[in-house]
Short mmCIF file of C-alpha atoms in Angstrom, two decimals:
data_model
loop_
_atom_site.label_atom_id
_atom_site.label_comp_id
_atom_site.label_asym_id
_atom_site.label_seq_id
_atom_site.Cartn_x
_atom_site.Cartn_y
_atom_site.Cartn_z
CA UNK G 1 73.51 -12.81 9.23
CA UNK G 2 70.21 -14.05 11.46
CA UNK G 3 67.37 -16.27 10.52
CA UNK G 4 63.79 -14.76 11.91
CA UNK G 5 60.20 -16.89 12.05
CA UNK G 6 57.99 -14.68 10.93
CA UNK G 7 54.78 -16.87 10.65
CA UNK G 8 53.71 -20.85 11.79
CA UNK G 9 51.23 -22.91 10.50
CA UNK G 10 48.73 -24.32 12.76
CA UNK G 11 48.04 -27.61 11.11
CA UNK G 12 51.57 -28.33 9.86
CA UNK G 13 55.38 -27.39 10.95
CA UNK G 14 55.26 -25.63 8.17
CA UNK G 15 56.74 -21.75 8.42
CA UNK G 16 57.31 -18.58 6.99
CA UNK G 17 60.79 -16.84 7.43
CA UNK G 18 63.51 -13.99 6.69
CA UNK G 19 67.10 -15.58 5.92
CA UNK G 20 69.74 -12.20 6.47
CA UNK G 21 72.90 -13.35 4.38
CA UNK G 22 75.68 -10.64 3.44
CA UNK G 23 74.10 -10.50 0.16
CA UNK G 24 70.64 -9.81 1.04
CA UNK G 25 66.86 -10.99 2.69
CA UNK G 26 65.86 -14.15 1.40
CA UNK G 27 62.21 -14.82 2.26
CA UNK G 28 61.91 -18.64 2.93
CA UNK G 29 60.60 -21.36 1.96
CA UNK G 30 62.63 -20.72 -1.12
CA UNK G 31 63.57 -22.59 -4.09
CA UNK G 32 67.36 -22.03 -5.21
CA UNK G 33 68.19 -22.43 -8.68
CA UNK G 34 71.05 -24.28 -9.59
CA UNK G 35 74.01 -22.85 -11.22
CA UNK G 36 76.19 -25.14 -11.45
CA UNK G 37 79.62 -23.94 -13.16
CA UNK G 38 78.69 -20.09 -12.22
CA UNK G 39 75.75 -19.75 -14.84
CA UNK G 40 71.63 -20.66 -14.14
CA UNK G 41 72.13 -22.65 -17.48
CA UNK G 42 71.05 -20.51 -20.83
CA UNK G 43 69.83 -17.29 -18.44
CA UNK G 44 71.44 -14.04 -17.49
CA UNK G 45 71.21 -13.14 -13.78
CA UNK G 46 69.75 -10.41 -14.54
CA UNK G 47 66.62 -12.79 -15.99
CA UNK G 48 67.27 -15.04 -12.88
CA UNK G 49 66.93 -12.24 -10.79
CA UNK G 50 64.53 -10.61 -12.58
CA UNK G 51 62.12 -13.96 -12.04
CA UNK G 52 62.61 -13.14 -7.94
CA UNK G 53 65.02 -15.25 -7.22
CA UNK G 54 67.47 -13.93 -4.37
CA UNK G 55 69.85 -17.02 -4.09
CA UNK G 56 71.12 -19.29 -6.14
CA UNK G 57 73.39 -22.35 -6.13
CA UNK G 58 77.23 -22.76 -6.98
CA UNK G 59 78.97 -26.20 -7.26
CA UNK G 60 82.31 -26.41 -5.17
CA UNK G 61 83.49 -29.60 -7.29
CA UNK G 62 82.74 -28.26 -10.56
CA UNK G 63 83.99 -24.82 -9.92
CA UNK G 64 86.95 -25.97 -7.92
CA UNK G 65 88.21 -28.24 -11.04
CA UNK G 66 87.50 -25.52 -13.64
CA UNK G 67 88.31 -22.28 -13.45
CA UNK G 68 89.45 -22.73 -10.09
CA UNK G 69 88.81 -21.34 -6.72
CA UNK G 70 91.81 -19.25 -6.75
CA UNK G 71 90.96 -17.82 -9.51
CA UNK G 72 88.38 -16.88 -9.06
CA UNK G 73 88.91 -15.58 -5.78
CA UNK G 74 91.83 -13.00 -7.56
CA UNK G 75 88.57 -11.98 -10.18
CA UNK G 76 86.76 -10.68 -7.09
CA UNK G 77 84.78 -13.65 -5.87
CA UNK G 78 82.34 -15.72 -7.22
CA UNK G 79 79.59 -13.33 -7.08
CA UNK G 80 81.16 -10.74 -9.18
CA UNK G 81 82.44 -13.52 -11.28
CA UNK G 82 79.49 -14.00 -12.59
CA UNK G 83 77.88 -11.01 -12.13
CA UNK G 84 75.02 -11.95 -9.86
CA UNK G 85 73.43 -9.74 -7.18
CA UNK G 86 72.30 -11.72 -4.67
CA UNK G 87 73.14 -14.74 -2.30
CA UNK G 88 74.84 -17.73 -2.91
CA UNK G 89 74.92 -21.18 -1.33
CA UNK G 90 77.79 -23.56 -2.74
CA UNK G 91 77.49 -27.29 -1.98
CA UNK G 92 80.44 -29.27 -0.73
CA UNK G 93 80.96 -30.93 -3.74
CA UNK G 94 80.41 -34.41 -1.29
CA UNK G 95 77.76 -35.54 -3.98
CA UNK G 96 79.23 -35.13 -7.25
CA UNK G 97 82.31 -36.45 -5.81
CA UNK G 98 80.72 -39.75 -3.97
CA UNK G 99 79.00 -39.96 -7.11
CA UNK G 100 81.93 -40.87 -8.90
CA UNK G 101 81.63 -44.30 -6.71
CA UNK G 102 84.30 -46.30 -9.74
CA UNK G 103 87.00 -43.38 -9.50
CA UNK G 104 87.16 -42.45 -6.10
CA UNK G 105 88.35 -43.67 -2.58
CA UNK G 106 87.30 -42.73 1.12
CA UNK G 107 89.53 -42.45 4.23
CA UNK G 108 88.82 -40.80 7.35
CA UNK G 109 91.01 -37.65 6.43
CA UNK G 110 89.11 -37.00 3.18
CA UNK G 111 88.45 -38.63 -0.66
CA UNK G 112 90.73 -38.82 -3.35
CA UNK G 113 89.02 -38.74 -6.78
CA UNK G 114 89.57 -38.31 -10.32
CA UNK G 115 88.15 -35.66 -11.87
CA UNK G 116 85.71 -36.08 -14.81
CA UNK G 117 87.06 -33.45 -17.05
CA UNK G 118 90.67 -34.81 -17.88
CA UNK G 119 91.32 -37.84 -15.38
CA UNK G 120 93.95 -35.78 -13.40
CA UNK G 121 93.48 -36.99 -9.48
CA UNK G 122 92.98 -34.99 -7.16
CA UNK G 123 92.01 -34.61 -2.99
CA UNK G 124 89.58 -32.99 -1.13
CA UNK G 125 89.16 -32.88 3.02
CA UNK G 126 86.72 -31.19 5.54
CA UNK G 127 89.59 -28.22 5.71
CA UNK G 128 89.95 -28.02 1.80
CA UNK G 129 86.88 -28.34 1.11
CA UNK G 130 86.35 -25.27 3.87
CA UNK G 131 89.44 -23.24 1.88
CA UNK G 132 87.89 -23.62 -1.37
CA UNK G 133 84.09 -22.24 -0.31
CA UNK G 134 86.06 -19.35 1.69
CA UNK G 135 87.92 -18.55 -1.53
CA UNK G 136 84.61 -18.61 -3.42
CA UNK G 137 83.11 -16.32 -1.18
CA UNK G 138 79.63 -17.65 -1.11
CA UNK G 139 76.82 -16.38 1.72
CA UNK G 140 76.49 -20.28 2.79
CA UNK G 141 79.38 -22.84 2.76
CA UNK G 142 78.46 -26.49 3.58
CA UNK G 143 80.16 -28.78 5.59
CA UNK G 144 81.72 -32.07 3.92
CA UNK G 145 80.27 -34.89 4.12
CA UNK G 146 79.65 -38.63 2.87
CA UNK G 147 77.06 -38.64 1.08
CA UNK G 148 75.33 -42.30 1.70
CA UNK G 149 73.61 -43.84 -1.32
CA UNK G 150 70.46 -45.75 -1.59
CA UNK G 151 70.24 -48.58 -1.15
CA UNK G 152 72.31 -49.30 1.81
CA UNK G 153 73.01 -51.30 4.89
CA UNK G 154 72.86 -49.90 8.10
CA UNK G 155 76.20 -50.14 9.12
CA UNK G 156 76.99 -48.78 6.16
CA UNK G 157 75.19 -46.19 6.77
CA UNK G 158 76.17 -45.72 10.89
CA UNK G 159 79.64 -45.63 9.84
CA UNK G 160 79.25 -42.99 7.27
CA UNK G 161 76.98 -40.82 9.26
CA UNK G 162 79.62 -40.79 12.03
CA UNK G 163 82.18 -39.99 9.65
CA UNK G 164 80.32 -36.80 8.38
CA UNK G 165 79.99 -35.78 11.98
CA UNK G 166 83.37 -35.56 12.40
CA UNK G 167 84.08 -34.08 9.18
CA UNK G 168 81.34 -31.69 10.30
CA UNK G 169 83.82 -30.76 13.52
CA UNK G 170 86.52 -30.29 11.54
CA UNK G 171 84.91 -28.26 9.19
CA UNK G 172 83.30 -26.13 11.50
CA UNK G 173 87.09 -25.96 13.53
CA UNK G 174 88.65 -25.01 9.80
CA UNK G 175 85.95 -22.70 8.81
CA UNK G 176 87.19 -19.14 9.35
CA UNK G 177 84.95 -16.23 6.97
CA UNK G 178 82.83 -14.22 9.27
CA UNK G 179 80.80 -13.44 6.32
CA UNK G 180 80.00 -16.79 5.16
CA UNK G 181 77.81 -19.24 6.86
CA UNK G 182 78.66 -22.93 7.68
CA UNK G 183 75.32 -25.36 7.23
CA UNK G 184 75.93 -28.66 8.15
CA UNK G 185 74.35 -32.17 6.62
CA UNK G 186 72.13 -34.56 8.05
CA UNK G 187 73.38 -38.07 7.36
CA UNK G 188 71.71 -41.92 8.53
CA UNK G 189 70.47 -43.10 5.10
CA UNK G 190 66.70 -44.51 5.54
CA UNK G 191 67.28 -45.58 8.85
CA UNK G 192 65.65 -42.81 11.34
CA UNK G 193 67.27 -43.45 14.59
CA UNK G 194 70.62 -42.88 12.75
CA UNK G 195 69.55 -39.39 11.51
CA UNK G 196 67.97 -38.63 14.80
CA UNK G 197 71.07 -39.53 16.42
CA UNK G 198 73.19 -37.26 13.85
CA UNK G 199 70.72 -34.25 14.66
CA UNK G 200 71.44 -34.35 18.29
CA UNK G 201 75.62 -34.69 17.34
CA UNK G 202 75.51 -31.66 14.83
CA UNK G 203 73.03 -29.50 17.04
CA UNK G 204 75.05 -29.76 19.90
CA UNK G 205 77.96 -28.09 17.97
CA UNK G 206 75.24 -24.96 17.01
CA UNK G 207 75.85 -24.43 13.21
CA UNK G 208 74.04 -21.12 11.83
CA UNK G 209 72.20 -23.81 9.41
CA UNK G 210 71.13 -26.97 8.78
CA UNK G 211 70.84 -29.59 5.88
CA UNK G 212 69.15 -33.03 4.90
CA UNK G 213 70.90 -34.77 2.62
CA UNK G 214 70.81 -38.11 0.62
CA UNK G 215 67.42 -38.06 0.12
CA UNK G 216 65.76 -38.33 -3.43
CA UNK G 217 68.57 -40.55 -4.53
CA UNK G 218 66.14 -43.83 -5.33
CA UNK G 219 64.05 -44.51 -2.19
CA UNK G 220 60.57 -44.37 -2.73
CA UNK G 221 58.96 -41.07 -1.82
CA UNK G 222 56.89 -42.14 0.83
CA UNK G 223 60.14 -43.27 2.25
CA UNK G 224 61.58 -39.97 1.98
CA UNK G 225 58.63 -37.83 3.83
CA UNK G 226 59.09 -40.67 6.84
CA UNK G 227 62.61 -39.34 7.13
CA UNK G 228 61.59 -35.87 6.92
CA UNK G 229 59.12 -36.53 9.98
CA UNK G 230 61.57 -37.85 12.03
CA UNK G 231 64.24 -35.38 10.96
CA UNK G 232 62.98 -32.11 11.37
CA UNK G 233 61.11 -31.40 14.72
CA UNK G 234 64.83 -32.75 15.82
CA UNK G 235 66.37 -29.78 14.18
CA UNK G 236 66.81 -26.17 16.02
CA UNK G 237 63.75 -24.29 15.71
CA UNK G 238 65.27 -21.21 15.03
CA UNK G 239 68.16 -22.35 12.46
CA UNK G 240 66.89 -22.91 8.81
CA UNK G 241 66.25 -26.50 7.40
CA UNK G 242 66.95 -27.24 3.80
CA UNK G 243 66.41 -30.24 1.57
CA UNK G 244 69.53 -30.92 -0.39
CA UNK G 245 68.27 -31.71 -4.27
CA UNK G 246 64.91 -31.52 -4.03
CA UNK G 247 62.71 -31.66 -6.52
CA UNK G 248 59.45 -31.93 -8.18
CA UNK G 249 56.86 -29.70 -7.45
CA UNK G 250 54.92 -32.09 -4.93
CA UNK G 251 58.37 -32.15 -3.22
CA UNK G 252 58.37 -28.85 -2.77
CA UNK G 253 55.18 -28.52 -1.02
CA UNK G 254 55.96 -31.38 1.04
CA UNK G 255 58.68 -30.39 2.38
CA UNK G 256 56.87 -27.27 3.54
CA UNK G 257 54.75 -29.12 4.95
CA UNK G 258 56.80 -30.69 7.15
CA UNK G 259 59.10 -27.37 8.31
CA UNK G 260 61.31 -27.07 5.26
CA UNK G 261 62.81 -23.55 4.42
CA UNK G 262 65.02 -24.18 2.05
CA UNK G 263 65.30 -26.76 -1.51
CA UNK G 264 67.76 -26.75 -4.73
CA UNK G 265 67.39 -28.97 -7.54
CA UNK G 266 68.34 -29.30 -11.25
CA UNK G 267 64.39 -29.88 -12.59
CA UNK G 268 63.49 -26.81 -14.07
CA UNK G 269 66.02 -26.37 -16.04
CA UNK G 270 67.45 -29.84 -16.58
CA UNK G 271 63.74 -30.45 -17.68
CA UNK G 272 63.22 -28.10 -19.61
CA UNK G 273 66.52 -28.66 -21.76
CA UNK G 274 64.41 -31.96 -22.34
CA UNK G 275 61.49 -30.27 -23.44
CA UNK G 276 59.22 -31.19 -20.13
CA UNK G 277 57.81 -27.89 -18.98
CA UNK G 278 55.44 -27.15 -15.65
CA UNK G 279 51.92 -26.14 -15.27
CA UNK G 280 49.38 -26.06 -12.49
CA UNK G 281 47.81 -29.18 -13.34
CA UNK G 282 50.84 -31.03 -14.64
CA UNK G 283 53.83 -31.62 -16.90
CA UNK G 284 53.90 -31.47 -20.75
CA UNK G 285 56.28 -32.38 -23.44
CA UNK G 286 56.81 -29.58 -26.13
CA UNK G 287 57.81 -31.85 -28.60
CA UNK G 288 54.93 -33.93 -28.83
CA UNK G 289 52.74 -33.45 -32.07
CA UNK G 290 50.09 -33.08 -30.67
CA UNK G 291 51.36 -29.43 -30.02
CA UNK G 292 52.23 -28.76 -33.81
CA UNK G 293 49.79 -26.80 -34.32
CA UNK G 294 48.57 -25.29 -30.86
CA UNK G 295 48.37 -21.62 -30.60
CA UNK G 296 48.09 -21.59 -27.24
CA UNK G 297 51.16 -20.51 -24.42
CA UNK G 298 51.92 -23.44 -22.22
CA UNK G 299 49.80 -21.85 -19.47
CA UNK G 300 47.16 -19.19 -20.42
CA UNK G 301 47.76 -18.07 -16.55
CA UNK G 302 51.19 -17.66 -16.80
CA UNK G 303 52.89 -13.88 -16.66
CA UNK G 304 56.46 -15.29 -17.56
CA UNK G 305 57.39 -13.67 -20.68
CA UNK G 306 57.39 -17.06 -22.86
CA UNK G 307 53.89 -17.41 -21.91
CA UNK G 308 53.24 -14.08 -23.29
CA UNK G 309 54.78 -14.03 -26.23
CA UNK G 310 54.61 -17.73 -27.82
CA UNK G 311 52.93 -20.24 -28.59
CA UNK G 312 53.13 -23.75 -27.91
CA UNK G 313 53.06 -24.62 -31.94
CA UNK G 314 56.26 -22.35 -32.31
CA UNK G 315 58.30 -23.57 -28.73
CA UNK G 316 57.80 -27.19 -30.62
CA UNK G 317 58.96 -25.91 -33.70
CA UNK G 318 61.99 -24.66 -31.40
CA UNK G 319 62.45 -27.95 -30.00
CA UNK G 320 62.60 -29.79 -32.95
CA UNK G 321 64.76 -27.46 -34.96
CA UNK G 322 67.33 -28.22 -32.02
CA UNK G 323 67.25 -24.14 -31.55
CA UNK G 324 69.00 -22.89 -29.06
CA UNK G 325 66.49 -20.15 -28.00
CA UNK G 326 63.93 -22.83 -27.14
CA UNK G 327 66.27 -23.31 -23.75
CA UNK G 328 66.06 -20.17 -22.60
CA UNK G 329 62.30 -19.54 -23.43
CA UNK G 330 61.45 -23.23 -21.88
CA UNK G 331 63.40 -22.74 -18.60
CA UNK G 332 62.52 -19.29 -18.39
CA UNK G 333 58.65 -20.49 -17.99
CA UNK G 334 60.31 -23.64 -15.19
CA UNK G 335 61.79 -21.58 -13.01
CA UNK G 336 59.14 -18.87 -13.20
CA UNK G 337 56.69 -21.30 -12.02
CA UNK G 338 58.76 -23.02 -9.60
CA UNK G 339 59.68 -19.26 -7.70
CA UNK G 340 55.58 -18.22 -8.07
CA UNK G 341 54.68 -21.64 -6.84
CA UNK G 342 57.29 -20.49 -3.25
CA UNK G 343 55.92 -16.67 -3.28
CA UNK G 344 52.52 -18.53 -3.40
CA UNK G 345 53.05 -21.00 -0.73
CA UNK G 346 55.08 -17.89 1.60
CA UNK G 347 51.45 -16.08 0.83
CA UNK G 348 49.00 -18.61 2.07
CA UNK G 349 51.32 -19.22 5.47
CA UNK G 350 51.33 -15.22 6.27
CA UNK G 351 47.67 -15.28 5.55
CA UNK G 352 47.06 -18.43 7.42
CA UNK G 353 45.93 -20.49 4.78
CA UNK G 354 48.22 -23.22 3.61
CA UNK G 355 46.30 -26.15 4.45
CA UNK G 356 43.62 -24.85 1.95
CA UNK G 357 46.46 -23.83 -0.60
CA UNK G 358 47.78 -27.64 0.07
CA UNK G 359 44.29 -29.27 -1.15
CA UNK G 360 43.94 -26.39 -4.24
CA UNK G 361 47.63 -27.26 -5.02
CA UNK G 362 46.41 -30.98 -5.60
CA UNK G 363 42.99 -30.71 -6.88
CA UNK G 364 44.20 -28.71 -9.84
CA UNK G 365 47.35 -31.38 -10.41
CA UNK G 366 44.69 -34.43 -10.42
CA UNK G 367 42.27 -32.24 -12.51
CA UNK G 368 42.77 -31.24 -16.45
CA UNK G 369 44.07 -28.42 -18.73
CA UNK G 370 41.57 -25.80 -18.26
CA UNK G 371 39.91 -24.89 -21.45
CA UNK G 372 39.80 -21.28 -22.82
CA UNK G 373 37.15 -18.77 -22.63
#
């Protein structure tokens, strides 16, 4: 398990790099696709993998409550659970469970919650939290921690970036699978100094990996980016960065921009279970009638095999009809373009180029659908 630099940009801290887990190279800056309960929602691995992903995300919370770590663990792990060849990072569960700000209660040993399924309570602490993900037997574990919402005050947000530091320690003291890597989380809210001074507390105890988290959870985006440039040229140079639940595709190349390797997020497919699918020079809406009768694929460009096989007319007709196919076909196209738009942004850093792939990237988002030959 090593993390190598392969290429730097010299305009940006942007980088290209090789992330060894147990399960495999992943070539960074990657997009992860979220699978939440076990399962990229309506695809097969084999599709996922098939589209080039080589990780993917597993929820600890949602896993944990249903079917269970343990049981999991005694079906062979999570990754022959569910069948899928490559890596795995699984989150905490520290968002999904702060989320649940009406059932749920903080102390400094842990959080007690009530689970969203049934209402049965239940406890989680750095060291459980730490059992669980070993149990799982993901390539990347993440530390606990208190996730800090937006907006806040600052000593609301001091006290609960302290806390995940030493939930961080006691993760990292608890954490036990050689096999499995231990990323830790960046906490401080919007208030720089605070993550700054969180960088220098988590560095100093040398994780294999670290995270940025509670960002994209209301602040305005130009906040965001300001937190990103005073976050990362903190961070070890040669341990990978990743931005927790991030995003939109201007996120994405963003973040690279400013020395991200790694990003999750829900869009593609979330989206496209709403009908909102992704092209080079913007979002559309399937369902719209204005589509009714358009022969065209959603992107003429596009090798992902709904672009090659349907049309736009008969995805809406999909949609509409409430068919279940029209999930697969629409996130199929997401998180094909989301995984080119990565091997595309990995290409123009080896070649030296991303600055100009930058501008390109949005000149075609500010320009229109280009119009058949």
């Amino acid at each position: 398990m090593a993390f190598e630099v392969l290429a730097e940009d010299s305009k940006s801290r942007a980088r290209r790099a090789r992330l060894h887990t147990t399960h495999g190279a992943v070539e960074t800056p990657v997009f992860m696709p979220v699978g939440t309960q076990a399962t990229v929602k309506s695809l097969s691995p084999d599709e996922v993998h098939a589209l080039g992903a080589r990780i993917i995300l597993g929820n600890t919370y949602h896993l944990s409550l249903r079917p269970g770590a343990e049981r999991i663990a005694r079906l062979g792990g999570l990754h022959a659970f569910m069948a899928w060849p490559g890596a795995i990072l699984t989150d905490s569960g520290g968002f999904q469970v702060f989320s649940l700000a009406t059932i749920r209660t903080i102390d400094e040993d842990g959080v007690t919650f009530q689970s969203h399924i049934d209402g049965s309570r239940h406890r989680i602490t750095p060291e459980s939290c730490m059992e669980i993900q070993e149990l799982l037997g993901s390539d990347i574990a993440m530390c606990l921690d208190e996730c800090t919402p937006y907006p806040a005050s600052r000593e609301y947000a001091q006290a609960s970036m302290e806390r995940t530091v030493r939930w961080a320690r006691r993760c990292r003291d608890a954490h036990k699978r050689e096999d499995q890597m231990l990323f830790a989380i960046v906490q401080g809210g919007v208030f720089q100094d605070l993550r700054r001074a969180c960088v220098e507390a988590l560095a100093a105890m040398d994780f294999p990996g670290y995270a940025v988290g509670s960002l994209a959870v209301g602040e305005p985006k130009d906040v965001m980016l300001d937190v990103l440039e005073a976050v990362v040229p903190n961070l070890p140079h040669d341990k990978p960065r990743y931005l927790m639940g991030v995003g939109m595709p201007e996120d994405l190349v963003e973040g690279v921009w400013r020395g991200i390797d790694m990003f999750d997020c829900v869009v593609p497919t979330r989206n496209a279970r709403n009908g909102m699918v992704f092209t080079p020079w913007g979002a559309l809406q399937i369902k719209h009638s204005c589509y009714a009768d358009d022969s065209k694929p959603i992107d003429a460009n596009c090798s992902c095999y709904t672009c090659r096989t349907f049309s736009r007319a008969y995805l809406r007709h999909l949609f509409v009809a409430k068919e279940l196919l029209v999930y697969r076909l629409l996130s199929l196209h997401n998180l094909h373009y989301f995984l080119t738009l990565m091997e595309s942004i990995r290409d123009a850093l080896v070649r030296g180029c991303f600055e100009a792939f930058r501008r390109e990237f949005y000149a075609q988002r500010s320009g229109s659908e280009p119009i058949a030959d």
